[in-house]
mmCIF file of C-alpha atoms in Angstrom:
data_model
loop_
_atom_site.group_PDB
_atom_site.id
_atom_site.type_symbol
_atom_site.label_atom_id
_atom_site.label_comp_id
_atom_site.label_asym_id
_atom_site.label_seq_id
_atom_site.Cartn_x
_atom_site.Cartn_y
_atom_site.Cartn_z
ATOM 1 C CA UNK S 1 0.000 0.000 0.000
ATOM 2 C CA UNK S 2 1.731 3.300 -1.480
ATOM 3 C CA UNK S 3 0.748 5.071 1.905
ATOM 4 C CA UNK S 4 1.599 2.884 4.359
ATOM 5 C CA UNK S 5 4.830 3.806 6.758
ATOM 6 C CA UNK S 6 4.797 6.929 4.742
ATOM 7 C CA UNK S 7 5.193 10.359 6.149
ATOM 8 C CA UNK S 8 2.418 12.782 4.285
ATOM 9 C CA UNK S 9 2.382 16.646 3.898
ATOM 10 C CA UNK S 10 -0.858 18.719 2.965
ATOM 11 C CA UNK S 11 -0.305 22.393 2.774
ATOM 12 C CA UNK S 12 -3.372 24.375 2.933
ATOM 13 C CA UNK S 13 -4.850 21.041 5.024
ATOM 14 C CA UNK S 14 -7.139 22.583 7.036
ATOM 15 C CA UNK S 15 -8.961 23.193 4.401
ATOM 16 C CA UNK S 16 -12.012 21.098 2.782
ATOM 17 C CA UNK S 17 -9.778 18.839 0.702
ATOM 18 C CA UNK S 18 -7.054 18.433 3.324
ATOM 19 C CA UNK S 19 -9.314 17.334 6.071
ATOM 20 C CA UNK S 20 -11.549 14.850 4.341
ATOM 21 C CA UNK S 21 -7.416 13.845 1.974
ATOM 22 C CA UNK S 22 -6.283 13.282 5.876
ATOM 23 C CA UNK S 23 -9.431 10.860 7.427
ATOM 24 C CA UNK S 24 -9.370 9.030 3.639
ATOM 25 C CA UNK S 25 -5.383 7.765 4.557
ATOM 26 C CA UNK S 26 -5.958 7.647 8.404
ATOM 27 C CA UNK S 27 -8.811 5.435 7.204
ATOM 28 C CA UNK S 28 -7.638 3.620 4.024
ATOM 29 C CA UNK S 29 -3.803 3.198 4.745
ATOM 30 C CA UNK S 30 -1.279 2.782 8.455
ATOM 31 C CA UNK S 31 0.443 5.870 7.381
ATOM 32 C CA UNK S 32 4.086 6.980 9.756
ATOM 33 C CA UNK S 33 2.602 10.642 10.036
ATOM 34 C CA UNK S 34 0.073 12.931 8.687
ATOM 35 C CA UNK S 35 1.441 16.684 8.667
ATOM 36 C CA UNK S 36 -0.734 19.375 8.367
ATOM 37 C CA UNK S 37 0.902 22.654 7.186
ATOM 38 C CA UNK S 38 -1.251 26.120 7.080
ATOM 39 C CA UNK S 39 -1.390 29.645 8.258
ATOM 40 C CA UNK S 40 -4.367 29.680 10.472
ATOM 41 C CA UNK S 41 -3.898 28.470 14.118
ATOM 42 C CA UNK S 42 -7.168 28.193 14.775
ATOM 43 C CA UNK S 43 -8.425 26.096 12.277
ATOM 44 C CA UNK S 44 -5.711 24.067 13.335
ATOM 45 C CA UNK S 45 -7.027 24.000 16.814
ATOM 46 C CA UNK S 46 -10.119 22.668 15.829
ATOM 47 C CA UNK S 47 -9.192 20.357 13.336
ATOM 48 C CA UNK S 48 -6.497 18.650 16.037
ATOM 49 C CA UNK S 49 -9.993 18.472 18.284
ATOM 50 C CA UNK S 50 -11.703 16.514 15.509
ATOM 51 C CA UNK S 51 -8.740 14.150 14.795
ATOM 52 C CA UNK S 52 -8.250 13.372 18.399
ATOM 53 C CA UNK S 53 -8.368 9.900 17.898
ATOM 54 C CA UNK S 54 -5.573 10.008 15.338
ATOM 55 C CA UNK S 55 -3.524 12.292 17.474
ATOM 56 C CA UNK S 56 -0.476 9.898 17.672
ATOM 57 C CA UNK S 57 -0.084 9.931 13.736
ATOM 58 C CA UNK S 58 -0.970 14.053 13.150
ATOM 59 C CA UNK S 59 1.564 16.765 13.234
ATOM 60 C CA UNK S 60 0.482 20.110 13.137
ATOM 61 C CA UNK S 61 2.501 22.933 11.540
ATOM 62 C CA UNK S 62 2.064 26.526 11.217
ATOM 63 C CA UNK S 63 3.317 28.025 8.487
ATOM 64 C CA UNK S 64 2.994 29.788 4.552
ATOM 65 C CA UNK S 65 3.655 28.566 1.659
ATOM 66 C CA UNK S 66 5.856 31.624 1.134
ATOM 67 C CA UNK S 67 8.018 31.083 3.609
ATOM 68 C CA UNK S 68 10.351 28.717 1.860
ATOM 69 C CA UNK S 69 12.595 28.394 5.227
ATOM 70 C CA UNK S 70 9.537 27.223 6.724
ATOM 71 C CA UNK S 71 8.695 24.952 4.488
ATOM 72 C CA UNK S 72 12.021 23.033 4.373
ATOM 73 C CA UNK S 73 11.804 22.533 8.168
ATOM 74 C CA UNK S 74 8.126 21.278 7.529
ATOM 75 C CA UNK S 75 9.586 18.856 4.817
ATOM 76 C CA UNK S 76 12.619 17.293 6.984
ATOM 77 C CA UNK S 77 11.621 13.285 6.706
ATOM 78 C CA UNK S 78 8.595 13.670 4.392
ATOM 79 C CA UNK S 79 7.828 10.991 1.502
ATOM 80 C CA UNK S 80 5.014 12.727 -0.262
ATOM 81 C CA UNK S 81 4.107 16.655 -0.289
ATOM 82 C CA UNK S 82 0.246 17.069 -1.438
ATOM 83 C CA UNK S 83 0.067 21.036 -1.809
ATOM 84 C CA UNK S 84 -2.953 22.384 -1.875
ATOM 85 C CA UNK S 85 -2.825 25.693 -0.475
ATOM 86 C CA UNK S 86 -3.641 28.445 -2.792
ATOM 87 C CA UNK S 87 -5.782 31.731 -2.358
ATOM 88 C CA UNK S 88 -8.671 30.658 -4.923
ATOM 89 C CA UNK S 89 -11.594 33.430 -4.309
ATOM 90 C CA UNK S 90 -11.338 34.975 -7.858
ATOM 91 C CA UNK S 91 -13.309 38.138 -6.818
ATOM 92 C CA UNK S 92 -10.066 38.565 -4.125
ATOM 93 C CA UNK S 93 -7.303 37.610 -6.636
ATOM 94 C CA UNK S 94 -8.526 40.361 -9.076
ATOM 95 C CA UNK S 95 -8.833 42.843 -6.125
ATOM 96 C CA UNK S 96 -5.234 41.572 -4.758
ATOM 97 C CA UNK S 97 -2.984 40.575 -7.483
ATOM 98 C CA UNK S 98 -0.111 40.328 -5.824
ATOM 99 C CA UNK S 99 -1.055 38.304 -3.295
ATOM 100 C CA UNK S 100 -2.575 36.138 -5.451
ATOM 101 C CA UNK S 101 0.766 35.788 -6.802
ATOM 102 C CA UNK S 102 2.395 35.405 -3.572
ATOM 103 C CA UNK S 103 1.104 32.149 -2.653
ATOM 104 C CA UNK S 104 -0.271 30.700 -6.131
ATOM 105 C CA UNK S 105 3.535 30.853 -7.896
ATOM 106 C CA UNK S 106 6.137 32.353 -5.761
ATOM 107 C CA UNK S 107 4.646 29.768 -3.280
ATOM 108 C CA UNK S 108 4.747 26.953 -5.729
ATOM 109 C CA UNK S 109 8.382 27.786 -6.384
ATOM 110 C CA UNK S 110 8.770 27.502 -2.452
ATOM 111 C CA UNK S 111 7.003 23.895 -2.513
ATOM 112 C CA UNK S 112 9.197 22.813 -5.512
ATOM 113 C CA UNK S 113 12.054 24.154 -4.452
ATOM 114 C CA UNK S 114 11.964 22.675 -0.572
ATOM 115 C CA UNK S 115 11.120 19.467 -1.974
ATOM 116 C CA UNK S 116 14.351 19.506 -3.959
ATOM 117 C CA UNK S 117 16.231 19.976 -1.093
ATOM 118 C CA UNK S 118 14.904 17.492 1.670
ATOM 119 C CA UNK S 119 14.662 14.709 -0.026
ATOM 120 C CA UNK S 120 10.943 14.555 -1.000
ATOM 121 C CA UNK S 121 9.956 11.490 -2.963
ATOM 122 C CA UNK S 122 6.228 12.721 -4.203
ATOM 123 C CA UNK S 123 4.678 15.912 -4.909
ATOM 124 C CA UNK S 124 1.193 16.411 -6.318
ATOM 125 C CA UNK S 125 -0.193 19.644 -6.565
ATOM 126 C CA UNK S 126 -3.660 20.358 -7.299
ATOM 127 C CA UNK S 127 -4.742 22.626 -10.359
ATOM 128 C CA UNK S 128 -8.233 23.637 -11.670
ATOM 129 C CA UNK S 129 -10.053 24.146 -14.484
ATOM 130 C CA UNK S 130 -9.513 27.931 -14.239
ATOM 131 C CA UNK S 131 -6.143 26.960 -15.231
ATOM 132 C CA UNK S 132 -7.097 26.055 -18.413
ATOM 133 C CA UNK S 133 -7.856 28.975 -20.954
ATOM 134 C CA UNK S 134 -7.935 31.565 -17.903
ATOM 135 C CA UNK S 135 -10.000 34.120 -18.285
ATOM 136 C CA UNK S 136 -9.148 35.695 -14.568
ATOM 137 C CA UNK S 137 -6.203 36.073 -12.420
ATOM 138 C CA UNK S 138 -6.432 33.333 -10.181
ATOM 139 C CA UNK S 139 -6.907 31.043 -13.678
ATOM 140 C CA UNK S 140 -3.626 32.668 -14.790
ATOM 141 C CA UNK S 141 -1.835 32.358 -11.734
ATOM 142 C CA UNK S 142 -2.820 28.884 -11.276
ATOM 143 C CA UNK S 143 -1.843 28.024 -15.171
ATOM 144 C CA UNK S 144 1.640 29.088 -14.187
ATOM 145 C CA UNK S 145 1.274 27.413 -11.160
ATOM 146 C CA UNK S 146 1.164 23.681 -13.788
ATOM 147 C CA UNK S 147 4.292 24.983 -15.641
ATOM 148 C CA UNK S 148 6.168 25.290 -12.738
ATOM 149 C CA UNK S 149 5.122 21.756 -11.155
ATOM 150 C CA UNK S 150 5.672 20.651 -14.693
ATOM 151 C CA UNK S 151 8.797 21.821 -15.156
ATOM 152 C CA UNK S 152 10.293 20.835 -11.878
ATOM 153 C CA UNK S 153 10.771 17.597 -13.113
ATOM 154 C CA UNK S 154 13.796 19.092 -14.687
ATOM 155 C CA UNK S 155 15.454 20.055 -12.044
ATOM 156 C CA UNK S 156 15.318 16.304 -10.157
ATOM 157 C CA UNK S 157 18.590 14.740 -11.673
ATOM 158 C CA UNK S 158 18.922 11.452 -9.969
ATOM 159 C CA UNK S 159 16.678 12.228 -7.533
ATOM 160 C CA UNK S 160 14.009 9.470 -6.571
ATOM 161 C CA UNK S 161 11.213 12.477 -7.056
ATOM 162 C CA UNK S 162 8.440 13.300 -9.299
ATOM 163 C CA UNK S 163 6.277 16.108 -9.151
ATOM 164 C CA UNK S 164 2.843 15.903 -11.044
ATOM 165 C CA UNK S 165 -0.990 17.883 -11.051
ATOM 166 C CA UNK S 166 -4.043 16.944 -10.268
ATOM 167 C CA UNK S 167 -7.004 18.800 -12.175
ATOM 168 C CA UNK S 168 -10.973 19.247 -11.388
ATOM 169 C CA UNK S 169 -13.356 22.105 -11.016
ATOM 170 C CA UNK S 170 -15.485 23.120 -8.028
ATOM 171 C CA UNK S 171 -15.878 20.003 -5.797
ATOM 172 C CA UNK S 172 -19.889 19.519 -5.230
ATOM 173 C CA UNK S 173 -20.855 21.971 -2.501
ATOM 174 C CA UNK S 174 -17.368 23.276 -1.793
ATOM 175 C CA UNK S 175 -16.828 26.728 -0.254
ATOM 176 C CA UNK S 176 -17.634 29.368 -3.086
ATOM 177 C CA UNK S 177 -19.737 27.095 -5.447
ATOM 178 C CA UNK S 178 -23.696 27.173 -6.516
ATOM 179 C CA UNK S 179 -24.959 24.477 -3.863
ATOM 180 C CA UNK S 180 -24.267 26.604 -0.604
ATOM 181 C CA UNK S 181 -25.642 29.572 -2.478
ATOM 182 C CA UNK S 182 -28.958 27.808 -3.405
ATOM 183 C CA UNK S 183 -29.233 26.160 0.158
ATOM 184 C CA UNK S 184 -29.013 29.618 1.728
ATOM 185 C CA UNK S 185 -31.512 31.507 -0.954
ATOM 186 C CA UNK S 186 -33.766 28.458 0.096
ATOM 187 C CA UNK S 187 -32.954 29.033 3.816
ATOM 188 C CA UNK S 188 -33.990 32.559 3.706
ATOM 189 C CA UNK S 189 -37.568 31.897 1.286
ATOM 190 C CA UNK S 190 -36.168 33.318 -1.384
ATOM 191 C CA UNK S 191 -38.720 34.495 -4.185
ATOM 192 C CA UNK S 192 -36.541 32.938 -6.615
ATOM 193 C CA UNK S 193 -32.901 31.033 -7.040
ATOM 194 C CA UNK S 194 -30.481 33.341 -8.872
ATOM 195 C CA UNK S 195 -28.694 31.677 -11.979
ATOM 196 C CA UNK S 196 -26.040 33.656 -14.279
ATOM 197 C CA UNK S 197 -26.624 32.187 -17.232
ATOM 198 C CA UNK S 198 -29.048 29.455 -17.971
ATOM 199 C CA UNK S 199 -26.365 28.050 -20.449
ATOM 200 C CA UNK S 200 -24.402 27.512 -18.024
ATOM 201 C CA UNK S 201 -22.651 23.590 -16.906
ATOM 202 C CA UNK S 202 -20.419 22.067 -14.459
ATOM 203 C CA UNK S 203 -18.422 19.089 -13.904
ATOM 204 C CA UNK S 204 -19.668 17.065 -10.717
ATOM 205 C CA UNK S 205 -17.186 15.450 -8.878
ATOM 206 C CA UNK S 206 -16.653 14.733 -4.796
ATOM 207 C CA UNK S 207 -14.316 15.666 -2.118
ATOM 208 C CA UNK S 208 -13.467 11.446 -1.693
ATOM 209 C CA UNK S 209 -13.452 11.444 -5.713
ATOM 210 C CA UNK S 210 -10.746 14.356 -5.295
ATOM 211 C CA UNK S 211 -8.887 12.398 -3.313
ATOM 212 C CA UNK S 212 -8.851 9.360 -4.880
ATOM 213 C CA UNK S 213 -7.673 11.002 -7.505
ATOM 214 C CA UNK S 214 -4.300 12.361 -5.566
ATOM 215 C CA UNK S 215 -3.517 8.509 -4.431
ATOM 216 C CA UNK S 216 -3.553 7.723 -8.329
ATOM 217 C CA UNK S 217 -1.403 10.126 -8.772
ATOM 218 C CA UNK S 218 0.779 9.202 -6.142
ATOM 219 C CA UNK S 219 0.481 5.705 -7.200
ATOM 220 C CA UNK S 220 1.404 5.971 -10.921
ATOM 221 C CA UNK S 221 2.972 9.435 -11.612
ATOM 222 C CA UNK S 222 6.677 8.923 -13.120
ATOM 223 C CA UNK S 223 6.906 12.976 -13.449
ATOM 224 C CA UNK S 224 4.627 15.830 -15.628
ATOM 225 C CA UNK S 225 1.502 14.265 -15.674
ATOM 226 C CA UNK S 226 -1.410 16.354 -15.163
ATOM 227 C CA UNK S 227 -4.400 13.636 -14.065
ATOM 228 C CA UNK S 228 -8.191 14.670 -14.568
ATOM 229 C CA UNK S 229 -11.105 12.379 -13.541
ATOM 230 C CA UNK S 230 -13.816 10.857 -16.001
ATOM 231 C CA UNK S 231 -16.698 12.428 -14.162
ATOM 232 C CA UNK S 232 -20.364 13.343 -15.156
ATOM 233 C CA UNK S 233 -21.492 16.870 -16.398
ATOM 234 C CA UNK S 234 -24.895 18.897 -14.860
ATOM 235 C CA UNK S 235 -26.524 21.637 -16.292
ATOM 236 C CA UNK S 236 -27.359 24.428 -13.129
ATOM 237 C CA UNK S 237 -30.608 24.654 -14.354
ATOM 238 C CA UNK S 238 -31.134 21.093 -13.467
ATOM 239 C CA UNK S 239 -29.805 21.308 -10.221
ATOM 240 C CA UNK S 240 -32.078 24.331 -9.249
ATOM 241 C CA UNK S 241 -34.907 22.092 -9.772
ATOM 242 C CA UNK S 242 -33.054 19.071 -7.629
ATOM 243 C CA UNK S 243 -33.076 21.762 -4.824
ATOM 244 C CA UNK S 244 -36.057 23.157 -5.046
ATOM 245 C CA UNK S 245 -38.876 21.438 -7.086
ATOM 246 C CA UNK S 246 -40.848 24.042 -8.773
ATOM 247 C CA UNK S 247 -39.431 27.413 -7.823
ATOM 248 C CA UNK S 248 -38.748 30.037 -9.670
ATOM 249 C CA UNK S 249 -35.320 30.865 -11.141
ATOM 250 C CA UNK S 250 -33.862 34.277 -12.379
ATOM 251 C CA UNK S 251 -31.041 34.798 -14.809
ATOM 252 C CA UNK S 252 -28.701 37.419 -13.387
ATOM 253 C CA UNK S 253 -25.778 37.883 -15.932
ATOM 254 C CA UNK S 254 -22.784 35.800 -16.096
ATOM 255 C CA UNK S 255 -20.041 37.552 -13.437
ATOM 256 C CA UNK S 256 -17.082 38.639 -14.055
ATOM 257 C CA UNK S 257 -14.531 36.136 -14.580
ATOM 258 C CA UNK S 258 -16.989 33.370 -14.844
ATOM 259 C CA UNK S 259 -16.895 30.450 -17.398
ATOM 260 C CA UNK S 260 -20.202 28.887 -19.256
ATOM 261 C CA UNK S 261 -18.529 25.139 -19.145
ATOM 262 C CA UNK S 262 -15.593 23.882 -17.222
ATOM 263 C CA UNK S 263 -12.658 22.797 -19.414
ATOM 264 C CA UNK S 264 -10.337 20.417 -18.286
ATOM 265 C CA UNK S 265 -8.668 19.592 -21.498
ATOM 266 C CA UNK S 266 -8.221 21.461 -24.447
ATOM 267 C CA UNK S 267 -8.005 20.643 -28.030
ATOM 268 C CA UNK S 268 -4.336 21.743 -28.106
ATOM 269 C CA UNK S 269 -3.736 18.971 -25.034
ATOM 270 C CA UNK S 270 -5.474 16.697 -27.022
ATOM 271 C CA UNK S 271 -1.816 15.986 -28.698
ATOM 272 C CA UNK S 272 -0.075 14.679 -25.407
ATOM 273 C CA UNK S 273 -3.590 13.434 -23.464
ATOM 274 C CA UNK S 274 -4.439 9.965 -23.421
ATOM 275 C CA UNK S 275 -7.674 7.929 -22.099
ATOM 276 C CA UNK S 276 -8.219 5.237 -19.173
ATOM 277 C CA UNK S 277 -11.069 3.838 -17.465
ATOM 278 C CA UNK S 278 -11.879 6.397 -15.288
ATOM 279 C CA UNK S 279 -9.604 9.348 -15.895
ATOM 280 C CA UNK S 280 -7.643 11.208 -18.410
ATOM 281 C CA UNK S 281 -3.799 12.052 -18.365
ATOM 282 C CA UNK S 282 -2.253 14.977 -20.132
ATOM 283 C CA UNK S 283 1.092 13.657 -20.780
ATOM 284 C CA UNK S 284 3.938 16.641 -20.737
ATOM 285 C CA UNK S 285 5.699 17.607 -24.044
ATOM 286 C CA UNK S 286 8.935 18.033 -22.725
ATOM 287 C CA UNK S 287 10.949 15.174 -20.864
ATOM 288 C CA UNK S 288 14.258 16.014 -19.838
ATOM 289 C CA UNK S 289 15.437 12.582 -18.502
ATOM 290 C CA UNK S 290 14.081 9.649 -20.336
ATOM 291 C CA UNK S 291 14.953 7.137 -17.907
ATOM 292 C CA UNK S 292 11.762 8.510 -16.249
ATOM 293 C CA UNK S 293 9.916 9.119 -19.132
ATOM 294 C CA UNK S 294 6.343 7.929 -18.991
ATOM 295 C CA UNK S 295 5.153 5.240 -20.990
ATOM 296 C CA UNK S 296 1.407 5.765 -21.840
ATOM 297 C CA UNK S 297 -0.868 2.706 -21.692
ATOM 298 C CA UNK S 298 -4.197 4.430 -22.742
ATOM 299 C CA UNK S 299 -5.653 5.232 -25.208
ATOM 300 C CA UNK S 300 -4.543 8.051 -27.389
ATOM 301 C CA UNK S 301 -7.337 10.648 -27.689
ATOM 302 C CA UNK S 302 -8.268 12.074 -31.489
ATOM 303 C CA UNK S 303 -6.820 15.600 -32.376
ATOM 304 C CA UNK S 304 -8.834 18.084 -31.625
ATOM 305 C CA UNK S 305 -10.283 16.288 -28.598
ATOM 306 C CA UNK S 306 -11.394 18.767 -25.514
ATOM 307 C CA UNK S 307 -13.075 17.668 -22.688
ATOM 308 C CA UNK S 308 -15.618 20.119 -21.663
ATOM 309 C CA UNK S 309 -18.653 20.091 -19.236
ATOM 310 C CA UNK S 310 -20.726 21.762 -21.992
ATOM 311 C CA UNK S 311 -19.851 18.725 -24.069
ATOM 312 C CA UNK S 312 -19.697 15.907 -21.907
ATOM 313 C CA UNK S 313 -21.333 12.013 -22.934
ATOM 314 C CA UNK S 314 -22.604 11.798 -19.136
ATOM 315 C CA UNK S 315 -24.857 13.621 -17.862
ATOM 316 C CA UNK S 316 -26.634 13.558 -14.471
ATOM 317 C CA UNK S 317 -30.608 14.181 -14.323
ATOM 318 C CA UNK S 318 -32.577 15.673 -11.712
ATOM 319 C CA UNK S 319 -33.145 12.725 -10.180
ATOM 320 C CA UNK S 320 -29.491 11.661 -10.187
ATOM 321 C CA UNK S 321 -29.119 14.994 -8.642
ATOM 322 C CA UNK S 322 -30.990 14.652 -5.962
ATOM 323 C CA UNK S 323 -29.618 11.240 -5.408
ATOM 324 C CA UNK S 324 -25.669 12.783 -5.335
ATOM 325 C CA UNK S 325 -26.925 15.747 -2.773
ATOM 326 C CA UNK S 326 -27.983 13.329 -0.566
ATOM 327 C CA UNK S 327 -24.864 10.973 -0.661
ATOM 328 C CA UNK S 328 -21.661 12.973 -1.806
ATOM 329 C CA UNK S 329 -22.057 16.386 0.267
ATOM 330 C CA UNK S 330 -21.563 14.001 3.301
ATOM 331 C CA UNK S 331 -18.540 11.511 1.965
#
């Protein structure tokens, strides 16, 4: 088991992903230690609370990503770094550029760098579909974010390390996305749900899904990859109508910075991206040491293949909806 005995890293753990990425391993796998790495004591405090039972195998560390001396303390004996820390609010990262690119790439270059130098075996970072085409800052600062993971895998030499990405959209009824905002318009008897655009699509995929995802990664990544789950597409529409049978929606105007569809691959990855089972790789087009070069076993995808909510071949129904609100906002 790829976990087990293994000393993990999440930066930005307190947050959604690293909690429920810590439980999955404490769970799934005997792991030597789970570190959790962020800026915000007391999240920290009360995450230590809720992990009580796991107490002997949780280290908690405060720190930022950009403090790089901080992070290569925080590294000392680690096997895998999962870093998911980023600031992600787009609204905030067009309001505060620089610190947007504070944490999203100089603090990238921190994680890459202090896994060069203490002996890291694993990194996996976690991108987004704002990445992809960006239309905002946070999309553009994330896209650079890739390269940079991307790239690192030049700098490894003989190194046993890889560093590879890990891509979805908004995880089903994560901080900032359309299910909290529904909930609380139907909290408050709300005339109506508000909806941007009634064009508009997204990708559905889980916290545990997210996760699961990582371990792949972890499991199969030989440096570069960028991994994206097979997962089904929803229109909002439809999920107004999972929430609340029969009211009324409005259409308020996409916002600024907004996407109709989530992209995850474009038709210019299409060259490099090849199919499994359940996920998609985008393989890099640059290998600098082809001892590690990875060997695709999937399928290649046609030119011009892009893998878009708006165009997806699965699609979830209202019913199906309902069924996933019920099950995955609790996994």
């Amino acid at each position: 088991m790829i976990l087990d005995d293994k000393t993990i890293l999440i930066t930005g753990g307190t947050g959604s992903f690293g909690r429920c990425f810590a439980e999955y391993v404490l769970t799934h796998y005997s792991p030597k230690k789970v570190i959790i790495y962020s800026r915000d004591e007391f999240k920290q405090w009360v995450m230590a609370d809720e992990f009580v039972k796991y107490k002997d195998k949780m280290r908690f560390f405060i720190g930022d990503v950009r403090d790089c001396e901080r992070l290569k303390r925080a590294f000392e004996g680690v096997d895998y770094v999962i870093h998911a820390a980023a600031l992600k609010q787009v609204p905030a990262c067009e309001y505060n550029p620089n610190e947007a690119i504070k944490t999203n790439v100089n603090g990238a270059q921190n994680v890459i760098d202090a896994a060069l130098d203490m002996g890291v075996k694993k990194v996996v970072a976690l991108s987004t579909d704002k990445a992809v085409n960006p239309v905002n800052l946070y999309g553009g600062t994330k896209l650079v974010s890739d390269k940079l993971f991307i790239a690192a895998n030049a700098y490894c030499g003989n190194k046993e390390l890889s560093f590879s990405i890990v891509r979805y959209g908004n995880v089903a009824g994560s901080r900032g996305s359309i299910i909290p905002l529904f909930q609380k318009l139907i909290e408050e008897k709300a005339d109506a749900l508000t909806i941007t655009d009634y064009r508009m699509t997204r990708f559905w995929i889980s916290l545990t899904q997210g996760v699961e995802l990582v371990i792949k990664a972890l499991e199969e990544a030989k440096g570069g990859e960028t991994f994206i789950s097979k997962i089904p597409s929803f229109k909002i529409t439809d999920l107004a109508e999972a929430m609340a049978p029969g009211m009324k929606t409005v259409e308020v105007g996409i916002r600024p910075g907004e996407k109709l569809h989530e992209v995850m691959v474009t038709e210019e990855d299409s060259m490099t991206t090849y199919e499994y089972d359940k996920h998609f790789i985008i393989y890099p087009q640059m290998f600098w040491q082809n001892t590690k070069k990875p060997t695709p076993s999937g399928k290649k995808v046609a030119e011009g293949f892009h893998y878009s909510s708006g165009s997806n071949t699965e699609w979830l129904s209202v019913e199906q909806l309902r069924e996933r609100l019920k099950t995955d906002l609790h996994d």
